Coordinates of C-alpha atoms and ligand atoms in Angstrom, one line a residue:
X1 CA 2.7 -14.6 -0.9
X2 CA -0.8 -15.8 0.2
X3 CA -3.7 -13.5 -0.2
X4 CA -4.7 -12.2 3.3
X5 CA -8.4 -11.9 2.4
X6 CA -8.5 -15.6 1.2
X7 CA -6.8 -16.5 4.5
X8 CA -9.4 -14.5 6.5
X9 CA -12.2 -16.4 4.7
X10 CA -10.4 -19.7 5.4
X11 CA -10.3 -18.8 9.1
X12 CA -14.0 -18.0 8.9
X13 CA -14.7 -21.4 7.3
X14 CA -12.6 -23.2 10.0
X15 CA -14.5 -21.4 12.8
X16 CA -18.0 -22.0 11.4
X17 CA -17.2 -25.6 10.9
X18 CA -17.1 -25.8 14.7
X19 CA -20.3 -23.8 15.2
X20 CA -22.4 -23.2 12.1
X21 CA -24.3 -19.9 11.4
X22 CA -27.3 -19.2 9.2
X23 CA -26.4 -19.3 5.4
X24 CA -27.8 -15.8 4.8
X25 CA -25.7 -14.4 7.6
X26 CA -22.6 -16.2 6.2
X27 CA -23.1 -14.6 2.8
X28 CA -23.3 -11.1 4.3
X29 CA -20.4 -11.5 6.7
X30 CA -18.2 -12.8 3.9
X31 CA -18.6 -9.6 1.8
X32 CA -17.6 -6.0 2.6
X33 CA -20.5 -3.5 2.6
X34 CA -18.4 -1.1 0.5
X35 CA -14.9 -0.9 -1.1
X36 CA -13.6 2.6 -2.1
X37 CA -10.5 3.2 -4.2
X38 CA -9.2 6.7 -4.9
X39 CA -6.4 8.3 -6.9
X40 CA -4.4 10.8 -4.8
X41 CA -2.4 13.2 -6.9
X42 CA 0.6 14.8 -5.0
X43 CA 2.8 17.5 -6.4
X44 CA 6.3 16.2 -5.2
X45 CA 9.0 18.5 -4.0
X46 CA 10.9 18.1 -7.2
X47 CA 7.9 19.6 -9.2
X48 CA 6.7 16.3 -10.7
X49 CA 3.2 15.0 -10.1
X50 CA 2.8 11.5 -8.7
X51 CA -0.6 9.7 -8.4
X52 CA -1.0 7.3 -5.4
X53 CA -3.7 4.7 -4.9
X54 CA -5.8 4.9 -1.7
X55 CA -8.3 2.5 -0.2
X56 CA -11.1 2.3 2.3
X57 CA -13.0 -0.9 2.9
X58 CA -16.1 -0.8 5.1
X59 CA -16.8 -4.3 6.1
X60 CA -19.7 -4.3 8.5
X61 CA -21.5 -1.7 10.6
X62 CA -24.2 -3.7 12.4
X63 CA -22.7 -2.9 15.8
X64 CA -21.7 0.8 15.2
X65 CA -19.7 3.1 12.9
X66 CA -17.0 1.5 10.8
X67 CA -13.7 1.6 12.7
X68 CA -10.1 0.7 11.7
X69 CA -6.7 2.1 10.9
X70 CA -5.0 3.4 7.8
X71 CA -1.9 1.6 6.6
X72 CA 0.9 3.1 4.4
X73 CA 3.0 0.4 2.9
X74 CA 4.4 -0.4 -0.5
X75 CA 2.8 -3.9 -0.5
X76 CA -0.6 -2.6 0.7
X77 CA -3.4 -3.5 -1.8
X78 CA -7.1 -4.0 -1.8
X79 CA -6.9 -7.6 -0.7
X80 CA -4.9 -6.7 2.4
X81 CA -7.2 -3.9 3.3
X82 CA -10.3 -6.1 2.8
X83 CA -8.8 -8.7 5.2
X84 CA -7.9 -6.1 7.8
X85 CA -11.4 -4.6 7.5
X86 CA -13.0 -8.0 8.1
X87 CA -10.8 -8.7 11.1
X88 CA -11.7 -5.2 12.5
X89 CA -15.4 -6.1 12.4
X90 CA -14.7 -9.2 14.4
X91 CA -12.2 -7.5 16.7
X92 CA -14.7 -4.8 17.7
X93 CA -17.2 -7.5 18.5
X94 CA -14.7 -9.5 20.5
X95 CA -13.8 -6.4 22.5
X96 CA -17.5 -5.7 22.8
X97 CA -17.2 -2.0 21.8
X98 CA -19.9 -0.3 19.8
X99 CA -18.1 -0.2 16.5
X100 CA -18.1 -1.9 13.2
X101 CA -15.1 -2.9 11.1
X102 CA -13.3 -1.0 8.3
X103 CA -9.7 -0.4 7.2
X104 CA -7.8 2.0 4.9
X105 CA -4.5 2.2 3.2
X106 CA -2.3 3.8 0.6
X107 CA 0.2 1.9 -1.6
X108 CA 3.3 3.9 -0.7
X109 CA 6.7 3.6 0.9
X110 CA 6.3 6.6 3.3
X111 CA 10.0 6.4 4.2
X112 CA 11.0 7.9 0.8
X113 CA 8.6 10.9 1.1
X114 CA 9.5 14.3 2.6
X115 CA 7.3 15.5 5.5
X116 CA 5.7 18.0 3.1
X117 CA 4.8 15.2 0.6
X118 CA 3.5 13.0 3.4
X119 CA 1.2 15.7 4.6
X120 CA -0.1 16.4 1.1
X121 CA -0.7 12.6 0.6
X122 CA -2.5 12.2 3.9
X123 CA -4.7 15.3 3.4
X124 CA -5.4 13.9 -0.1
X125 CA -6.6 10.6 1.4
X126 CA -8.9 12.4 3.9
X127 CA -10.2 14.7 1.1
X128 CA -10.9 11.7 -1.3
X129 CA -12.7 9.8 1.5
X130 CA -14.5 12.7 3.2
X131 CA -18.0 11.7 1.9
X132 CA -17.9 8.3 3.7
X133 CA -16.2 9.4 6.9
X134 CA -17.6 11.0 10.1
X135 CA -18.1 10.3 13.8
X136 CA -21.3 8.4 13.2
X137 CA -20.3 6.8 9.9
X138 CA -16.6 5.8 9.7
X139 CA -13.8 6.6 12.2
X140 CA -10.2 5.8 11.0
X141 CA -7.1 5.5 13.2
X142 CA -3.4 4.8 12.7
X143 CA -1.9 1.5 11.6
X144 CA 1.5 0.5 10.1
X145 CA 3.5 3.6 9.2
X146 CA 0.8 6.1 10.2
X147 CA 1.2 8.4 13.2
X148 CA -0.7 10.7 15.5
X149 CA 0.5 13.7 13.4
X150 CA -1.0 12.1 10.3
X151 CA -4.3 11.6 12.1
X152 CA -4.3 15.3 13.1
X153 CA -3.7 16.4 9.4
X154 CA -6.5 14.1 8.3
X155 CA -8.9 15.3 10.9
X156 CA -8.1 18.9 10.1
X157 CA -8.7 18.2 6.3
X158 CA -12.0 16.5 7.1
X159 CA -13.2 19.4 9.1
X160 CA -12.3 21.8 6.3
X161 CA -14.1 19.8 3.6
X162 CA -17.2 18.8 5.6
X163 CA -17.6 22.0 7.7
X164 CA -18.2 19.7 10.6
X165 CA -16.2 21.0 13.6
X166 CA -15.6 17.7 15.3
X167 CA -12.5 15.9 16.6
X168 CA -14.3 12.6 16.7
X169 CA -13.7 11.5 13.0
X170 CA -10.1 10.2 13.5
X171 CA -8.6 8.6 16.6
X172 CA -5.0 8.2 17.6
X173 CA -4.5 12.0 17.4
X174 CA -1.8 13.8 19.4
X175 CA -2.9 14.7 23.0
X176 CA -3.1 18.4 22.2
X177 CA -5.3 17.8 19.2
X178 CA -8.0 15.7 21.0
X179 CA -6.1 12.5 21.5
X180 CA -6.6 10.1 24.4
X181 CA -4.2 9.5 27.2
X182 CA -2.9 5.9 26.9
X183 CA -3.6 5.5 23.1
X184 CA 0.0 5.2 22.1
X185 CA 0.8 2.2 24.3
X186 CA -2.8 0.8 24.2
X187 CA -2.2 -2.1 21.8
X188 CA 0.9 -3.4 23.6
X189 CA -0.7 -2.8 27.1
X190 CA -3.9 -4.5 26.0
X191 CA -1.9 -7.4 24.7
X192 CA -0.2 -7.7 28.1
X193 CA -3.6 -7.6 30.0
X194 CA -4.9 -10.4 27.7
X195 CA -1.7 -12.4 28.1
X196 CA -1.7 -12.0 31.9
X197 CA -5.3 -13.3 32.3
X198 CA -4.8 -16.3 29.9
X199 CA -1.2 -17.3 30.7
X200 CA -2.2 -19.2 33.9
X201 CA -4.7 -21.3 31.9
X202 CA -1.8 -22.4 29.7
X203 CA 0.9 -22.7 32.4
X204 CA 3.1 -19.9 31.3
X205 CA 5.1 -18.8 34.4
X206 CA 5.7 -15.2 35.4
X207 CA 9.1 -14.0 34.3
X208 CA 9.1 -16.2 31.2
X209 CA 11.3 -15.5 28.1
X210 CA 9.8 -13.5 25.3
X211 CA 10.7 -13.0 21.6
X212 CA 9.2 -10.1 19.7
X213 CA 9.1 -9.6 15.9
X214 CA 8.6 -5.9 15.1
X215 CA 9.9 -2.8 16.9
X216 CA 7.3 -0.2 16.0
X217 CA 4.4 1.2 18.0
X218 CA 3.1 -2.2 19.0
X219 CA 6.3 -4.3 19.4
X220 CA 8.3 -1.5 21.1
X221 CA 5.6 -0.8 23.6
X222 CA 4.9 -4.5 24.3
X223 CA 8.7 -5.0 24.9
X224 CA 8.8 -2.2 27.5
X225 CA 5.6 -3.4 29.2
X226 CA 6.7 -7.1 29.4
X227 CA 10.1 -6.1 30.8
X228 CA 8.4 -3.7 33.3
X229 CA 6.3 -6.7 34.5
X230 CA 9.3 -8.9 35.1
X231 CA 9.6 -10.8 31.8
X232 CA 12.8 -11.3 29.9
X233 CA 12.7 -10.1 26.3
X234 CA 15.5 -12.0 24.7
X235 CA 15.1 -11.0 21.1
X236 CA 13.6 -8.3 19.0
X237 CA 13.6 -7.4 15.3
X238 CA 12.6 -4.8 12.7
X239 CA 12.3 -4.9 9.0
X240 CA 16.1 -5.1 8.6
X241 CA 16.6 -8.1 11.0
X242 CA 16.8 -9.0 14.6
X243 CA 19.1 -9.4 17.6
X244 CA 19.3 -11.8 20.5
X245 CA 20.6 -11.2 24.0
X246 CA 20.1 -14.3 26.2
X247 CA 20.2 -12.5 29.5
X248 CA 17.5 -10.0 28.3
X249 CA 17.3 -6.7 26.5
X250 CA 16.9 -3.2 27.9
X251 CA 14.2 -2.0 25.5
X252 CA 14.6 1.7 26.3
X253 CA 18.4 1.4 25.7
X254 CA 17.7 -0.5 22.4
X255 CA 15.3 2.3 21.3
X256 CA 18.1 4.9 21.9
X257 CA 20.6 2.6 20.0
X258 CA 18.3 2.4 17.0
X259 CA 17.7 6.1 17.0
X260 CA 21.5 6.7 16.9
X261 CA 22.5 3.9 14.6
X262 CA 19.4 3.3 12.4
X263 CA 19.6 -0.4 13.1
X264 CA 19.3 -2.9 16.0
X265 CA 22.5 -4.6 14.9
X266 CA 25.5 -4.1 17.1
X267 CA 23.6 -3.5 20.3
X268 CA 26.1 -4.3 23.1
X269 CA 26.1 -7.9 24.2
X270 CA 23.7 -9.1 21.4
X271 CA 24.1 -11.3 18.4
X272 CA 22.4 -10.9 15.0
X273 CA 19.6 -13.1 13.7
X274 CA 17.5 -13.0 10.6
X275 CA 13.8 -12.4 10.9
X276 CA 13.2 -16.0 9.9
X277 CA 15.6 -17.3 12.6
X278 CA 14.1 -15.0 15.2
X279 CA 10.7 -16.7 14.8
X280 CA 12.2 -20.1 15.4
X281 CA 14.1 -19.3 18.6
X282 CA 13.4 -21.4 21.6
X283 CA 11.4 -19.2 24.0
X284 CA 8.3 -19.3 26.2
X285 CA 6.3 -16.6 24.5
X286 CA 6.6 -15.5 20.8
X287 CA 5.0 -12.2 19.9
X288 CA 4.6 -11.4 16.2
X289 CA 4.1 -7.6 16.1
X290 CA 5.0 -6.7 12.5
X291 CA 3.0 -7.8 9.5
X292 CA 0.8 -10.7 8.2
X293 CA 1.9 -14.1 6.8
X294 CA 5.0 -14.5 9.0
X295 CA 4.2 -18.0 10.3
X296 CA 3.2 -20.2 7.4
X297 CA 3.1 -23.9 6.4
X298 CA 6.8 -23.5 5.6
X299 CA 8.0 -22.6 9.1
X300 CA 5.2 -23.5 11.6
X301 CA 6.7 -26.9 12.3
X302 CA 10.0 -25.2 13.3
X303 CA 8.4 -22.9 15.9
X304 CA 9.8 -23.7 19.3
X305 CA 7.8 -21.1 21.4
X306 CA 5.4 -22.6 24.0
X307 CA 2.8 -19.9 23.6
X308 CA 2.1 -17.2 20.9
X309 CA 0.5 -13.8 21.4
X310 CA -0.5 -12.3 18.0
X311 CA -0.1 -8.6 18.3
X312 CA 0.2 -8.1 14.5
X313 CA -2.8 -8.6 12.4
X314 CA -2.8 -11.9 10.5
X315 CA 0.7 -13.1 11.2
X316 CA -0.3 -16.8 11.1
X317 CA -1.8 -18.4 8.0
X318 CA -4.7 -20.9 8.5
X319 CA -2.4 -23.8 7.4
X320 CA 0.1 -22.8 10.1
X321 CA -2.7 -22.5 12.6
X322 CA -3.5 -26.2 12.0
X323 CA 0.1 -27.2 12.5
X324 CA 0.5 -25.2 15.7
X325 CA -2.8 -26.6 17.0
X326 CA -1.5 -30.1 16.5
X327 CA 1.8 -29.2 18.2
X328 CA -0.2 -28.0 21.2
X329 CA 1.1 -24.4 20.9
X330 CA -1.7 -22.1 22.1
X331 CA -2.2 -19.0 20.0
X332 CA -4.0 -15.9 21.4
X333 CA -5.5 -14.6 18.1
X334 CA -5.0 -11.0 16.8
X335 CA -8.7 -10.1 17.1
X336 CA -8.4 -10.5 20.9
X337 CA -4.7 -9.9 21.6
X338 CA -4.4 -6.6 19.8
X339 CA -7.9 -5.2 20.5
X340 CA -6.5 -2.8 23.1
X341 CA -5.7 -0.3 20.3
X342 CA -9.2 0.0 18.9
X343 CA -10.6 -0.1 22.4
X344 CA -8.7 3.0 23.5
X345 CA -9.4 4.5 20.1
X346 CA -13.1 4.1 20.9
X347 CA -12.5 5.7 24.3
X348 CA -10.9 8.6 22.4
X349 CA -14.0 8.9 20.1
X350 CA -16.3 8.8 23.2
X351 CA -14.3 11.5 24.9
X352 CA -14.3 13.7 21.8
X353 CA -18.1 13.3 21.4
X354 CA -18.7 14.2 25.1
X355 CA -16.0 16.9 25.3
X356 CA -14.2 15.0 28.1
X357 CA -10.6 14.2 28.8
X358 CA -10.0 11.0 30.9
X359 CA -6.8 10.4 32.9
X360 CA -4.4 7.7 31.9
X361 CA -5.2 5.8 35.0
X362 CA -8.9 5.8 34.2
X363 CA -8.2 4.8 30.5
X364 CA -6.0 1.9 31.5
X365 CA -8.3 0.7 34.3
X366 CA -11.3 0.6 31.9
X367 CA -9.1 -1.2 29.3
X368 CA -8.0 -3.8 31.8
X369 CA -11.5 -4.5 33.1
X370 CA -12.9 -4.9 29.6
X371 CA -10.1 -7.1 28.2
X372 CA -10.0 -9.3 31.3
X373 CA -13.7 -9.9 30.9
X374 CA -13.6 -10.6 27.2
X375 CA -10.4 -12.7 27.2
X376 CA -12.0 -15.0 29.8
X377 CA -15.2 -15.1 27.7
X378 CA -13.2 -16.3 24.7
X379 CA -11.3 -18.9 26.8
X380 CA -14.6 -20.2 28.2
X381 CA -16.0 -20.5 24.7
X382 CA -13.0 -22.4 23.6
X383 CA -13.5 -24.9 26.4
X384 CA -17.2 -25.1 25.8
X385 CA -16.9 -25.9 22.1
X386 CA -13.6 -27.7 22.4
X387 CA -11.6 -25.6 20.0
X388 CA -8.6 -23.2 19.8
X389 CA -8.8 -19.6 20.9
X390 CA -9.0 -18.2 17.4
X391 CA -12.0 -20.3 16.4
X392 CA -13.6 -19.4 19.8
X393 CA -13.0 -15.7 19.3
X394 CA -14.5 -15.9 15.8
X395 CA -17.6 -17.7 17.1
X396 CA -18.1 -15.1 19.9
X397 CA -17.7 -12.2 17.5
X398 CA -20.0 -13.8 14.9
X399 CA -22.6 -14.4 17.5
X400 CA -22.5 -10.8 18.5
X401 CA -22.6 -9.4 15.0
X402 CA -25.3 -11.9 13.9
X403 CA -27.4 -10.8 16.9
X404 CA -27.0 -7.1 15.9
X405 CA -28.1 -8.0 12.4
X406 CA -31.3 -9.6 13.7
X407 CA -30.3 -13.3 13.1
Ligands
LIG501 P1 4.7 0.3 13.0 O1 4.8 0.9 11.6 O2 4.8 1.2 14.2 O3 5.9 -0.8 13.2 C1 6.0 -1.9 12.4 C2 7.3 -2.6 12.8 O4 7.4 -3.8 12.0 C3 8.6 -1.8 12.4 O5 9.5 -2.0 13.5 C4 9.1 -2.5 11.2 O6 10.5 -2.3 11.0 C5 8.8 -3.9 11.5 N1 8.7 -4.8 10.3 C6 8.2 -4.5 9.1 N2 8.4 -5.6 8.3 C7 9.0 -6.6 9.1 C8 9.5 -7.9 8.9 N3 9.3 -8.5 7.7 N4 10.1 -8.5 9.9 C9 10.2 -7.9 11.1 N5 9.8 -6.7 11.4 C10 9.2 -6.0 10.4 O7 3.4 -0.5 13.0 P2 2.5 -0.9 14.3 O8 1.5 0.1 14.5 O9 3.5 -1.3 15.4 O10 1.8 -2.3 13.8 C11 2.4 -3.5 13.8 C12 1.3 -4.6 13.7 O11 0.3 -4.4 14.7 C13 0.5 -4.5 12.3 O12 0.1 -5.8 11.9 C14 -0.7 -3.7 12.7 O13 -1.8 -3.9 11.8 C15 -1.0 -4.3 14.1 N6 -1.8 -3.4 15.0 C16 -1.4 -2.2 15.3 C17 -2.2 -1.4 16.1 C18 -1.8 -0.1 16.6 O14 -2.5 0.5 17.5 N7 -0.8 0.6 16.0 C19 -3.4 -2.0 16.7 C20 -3.7 -3.3 16.4 C21 -2.9 -4.0 15.5

């Protein structure tokens, strides 16, 4: 398995080969400002004590407080969190929101924890990191396997430890605990807005066929939004595997099916595919919405999609990027395509700081306006410097960060 931070640095090298930046800036932007590792002891329900490893990486805060989610996964390690923190710094710059980049995580399979153990673990992470967090310092949010409820536990723990009565330290909270309207679906919806403004540039017709890898917050919401806008989602998958239905899936019915049966397999009218096969299905639009390193040098040549929208972070390795570029398959990069999540998280932070509550219509309208503008800016940059959207997005982000750092 390739190291995500090394991949991120390779992406940086590819982009800055197209447009170079000052050497001193390159040294700074290649290194996180701070890496924190903590031990989190949790008394388990069976009376034994387990110690979990937690992380927070603060990559760069030239444009504002560090911002980025917290991931719970058995494969999460410091290199993954470092890569994700770096991408967050670029993503916030691409979205042009006043935030820097950070990311957190715990090496754990949360599915084997009871709710009581999960709460203790989450409060433990917030307690261990309290010194470096705060609305003007570092503002975490949910990521893979973390939920609004977990954000509410963490914010509560932070308030107890710091004595600071503020809701603005964590975003992605439940609505009744200071959350924002629209945050749940923001990453999927933002992805659709970006797709909708760019698809014409790449001749993707309305109503095209869509394949989605991942059926969590991002993949599930994206599926519903694409279907609601007239697209045909022909395949979806989760960590156990995928299903295909050539005449299109009813995503709400599939959600119900998974709730009842615990798996996508057996959904009426569908056939089973592996996750590897799903990525290689013929389709107009492929949306990786699960984890990193899914399209690599091993399978990039077999991809038959005409257009890729990266809603997961880091699903395509740099080697695969090169292959897809040569095959003329446009890729809308993660730092643009999935920036709707951090954008509405930032709206939540702003509402908490001002004591306001915006309507869902207002939130979505602001999101659309901002992403339309920034997606077009990245497209125009890609045309101006004759490169792909990922390298163009990196260049725009680096220009903005460098300017904030006085370069
Ligand atoms: P989630 O935990 O809600 O869902 C993850 C989904 O991926 C689940 O359906 C899981 O079964 C599936 N999955 C895991 N391993 C898989 C595999 N090998 N093959 C296929 N499916 C697999 O997480 P999420 O919040 O939806 O995040 C998904 C991706 O989007 C991550 O890369 C995350 O960093 C990124 N992202 C999330 C947000 C957000 O707002 N939640 C914002 C930006 C980016």
